[in-house]
Amino acid sequence: MKNTIHQIFKKLLCNDSLTENCYTVANIPPIKAHKLGIDREGRPMFFIQSTITDKVPNINLEMMSVQFNELCRLKKNNVPKNIIESYYTVITLKTDLPDYVRYFLDIVCIVLEKIGETPSQQVLLTEIQKIIDLFRRFSAPPLKTIQGLWAELFVIERANNPKYLVKSWHTSAIDTFDFNDGTDKIEVKSTSRSNRIHHFSHNQLTPNKGSNVVIASIQIVQSGMGKSIHDLRESIESKLNEPDLRFKLIDVITKTLGADFDKAHEFSFDYALACDSYRLFDINDIPCIDGYSIPEEIDNIHYDCNLSSVKSVEAPTVSYPQSELFKAL
């Protein structure tokens, strides 16, 4: 559906958005009940057919608006005879910036795939709230650097089982590790320096005894001909069948970037160098400060560690054959 929706949107831009008090719309294959249209400014609008019996207030945000139970006249494929008059929930993007348009189309399509042709009121309202929460994050402070997020996406994109990594991907900025399946952990570190020097919290290098931890280390430099966060996202998304996982992928990206979202397309990184420099390290091989030498009153300890002379591991599953998380790498 993803590539199709972008093609449909481009075709709609070539038509008049509003004629004879009708919005020009198109079907969203394979869904027939819901429609995609454009407003007078060429911004995307989704018309979602649903039964909403309660009086639900409309929502008007900086980036998007939602109108419930709107009586709409729609004209399919700009053909005057194909006029539909019905009640819809209308979701409109309020910007024409390409990155936001692309994400809006992708996000709403994922939601439509989840809710199907005839969503109940509760299902529709729940999913719309998720879209609203996602778009509100675009004004929030970023949770980490664009380089740091790129490195995490790189690990997912290169993985044997990206589905399992997305499932295990952190959902909170306060998580100690980037990937955690409840048993084992992966922490992704990136550096633009020639030496493999990374910044760690003491807790990352001294996890609980029941967990095994692998550090994924990548050397990254910017490149005008490299890959961006959006490139990696699209590559990963093509490998995910479940709409819930595709939504989580976009959700974590937007939550992490926050107000830096509109800057992300400006940064591309050398993909070949990242592939060549990608190394995995067992946490037990990385030197760290002995916990017994740290007074109890001292907390939140961070320090740099140079992994240049630390031996990397080719396959963590050799040492940890039962680890589903390490198998996914």
PDB file of C-alpha atoms in Angstrom, residues 12-13 15-27 35-47 70-86:
ATOM      1  CA  LEU A  12      -4.396  13.961  -7.039  1.00  0.00           C
ATOM      2  CA  LEU A  13      -2.122  17.005  -7.026  1.00  0.00           C
ATOM      3  CA  ASN A  15      -6.440  17.592 -10.332  1.00  0.00           C
ATOM      4  CA  ASP A  16      -8.620  20.362  -8.955  1.00  0.00           C
ATOM      5  CA  SER A  17      -8.984  19.700  -5.229  1.00  0.00           C
ATOM      6  CA  LEU A  18     -12.471  21.151  -4.834  1.00  0.00           C
ATOM      7  CA  THR A  19     -14.996  21.573  -7.657  1.00  0.00           C
ATOM      8  CA  GLU A  20     -18.788  21.769  -7.500  1.00  0.00           C
ATOM      9  CA  ASN A  21     -18.469  21.676  -3.691  1.00  0.00           C
ATOM     10  CA  CYS A  22     -16.940  18.217  -4.011  1.00  0.00           C
ATOM     11  CA  TYR A  23     -13.493  17.066  -2.929  1.00  0.00           C
ATOM     12  CA  THR A  24     -11.633  15.092  -5.575  1.00  0.00           C
ATOM     13  CA  VAL A  25     -10.641  11.772  -4.004  1.00  0.00           C
ATOM     14  CA  ALA A  26      -9.243   8.365  -4.889  1.00  0.00           C
ATOM     15  CA  ASN A  27      -9.602   4.898  -3.411  1.00  0.00           C
ATOM     16  CA  LYS A  35     -10.578   7.792   0.527  1.00  0.00           C
ATOM     17  CA  LEU A  36      -7.569  10.023   0.007  1.00  0.00           C
ATOM     18  CA  GLY A  37      -8.056  13.603  -1.167  1.00  0.00           C
ATOM     19  CA  ILE A  38      -6.343  17.006  -1.090  1.00  0.00           C
ATOM     20  CA  ASP A  39      -7.417  20.386   0.204  1.00  0.00           C
ATOM     21  CA  ARG A  40      -7.168  23.702  -1.636  1.00  0.00           C
ATOM     22  CA  GLU A  41      -3.487  24.042  -0.684  1.00  0.00           C
ATOM     23  CA  GLY A  42      -2.598  20.586  -1.996  1.00  0.00           C
ATOM     24  CA  ARG A  43      -2.274  19.023   1.448  1.00  0.00           C
ATOM     25  CA  PRO A  44      -3.415  15.427   2.020  1.00  0.00           C
ATOM     26  CA  MET A  45      -6.789  14.612   3.554  1.00  0.00           C
ATOM     27  CA  PHE A  46      -8.065  11.185   4.558  1.00  0.00           C
ATOM     28  CA  PHE A  47     -11.798  10.502   4.569  1.00  0.00           C
ATOM     29  CA  GLU A  70     -18.586  15.394   8.637  1.00  0.00           C
ATOM     30  CA  LEU A  71     -21.073  15.214   5.787  1.00  0.00           C
ATOM     31  CA  CYS A  72     -18.839  15.268   2.696  1.00  0.00           C
ATOM     32  CA  ARG A  73     -19.426  15.298  -1.049  1.00  0.00           C
ATOM     33  CA  LEU A  74     -16.647  13.403  -2.772  1.00  0.00           C
ATOM     34  CA  LYS A  75     -15.867  13.016  -6.457  1.00  0.00           C
ATOM     35  CA  LYS A  76     -13.860   9.911  -7.353  1.00  0.00           C
ATOM     36  CA  ASN A  77     -11.052  10.291  -9.865  1.00  0.00           C
ATOM     37  CA  ASN A  78     -12.349  13.721 -10.964  1.00  0.00           C
ATOM     38  CA  VAL A  79     -15.351  12.121 -12.739  1.00  0.00           C
ATOM     39  CA  PRO A  80     -18.545  14.220 -12.231  1.00  0.00           C
ATOM     40  CA  LYS A  81     -20.820  11.140 -12.276  1.00  0.00           C
ATOM     41  CA  ASN A  82     -18.847   9.474  -9.471  1.00  0.00           C
ATOM     42  CA  ILE A  83     -20.120  11.694  -6.653  1.00  0.00           C
ATOM     43  CA  ILE A  84     -20.484  10.200  -3.176  1.00  0.00           C
ATOM     44  CA  GLU A  85     -22.256  11.907  -0.276  1.00  0.00           C
ATOM     45  CA  SER A  86     -21.675  10.379   3.132  1.00  0.00           C
TER      46      SER A  86
END
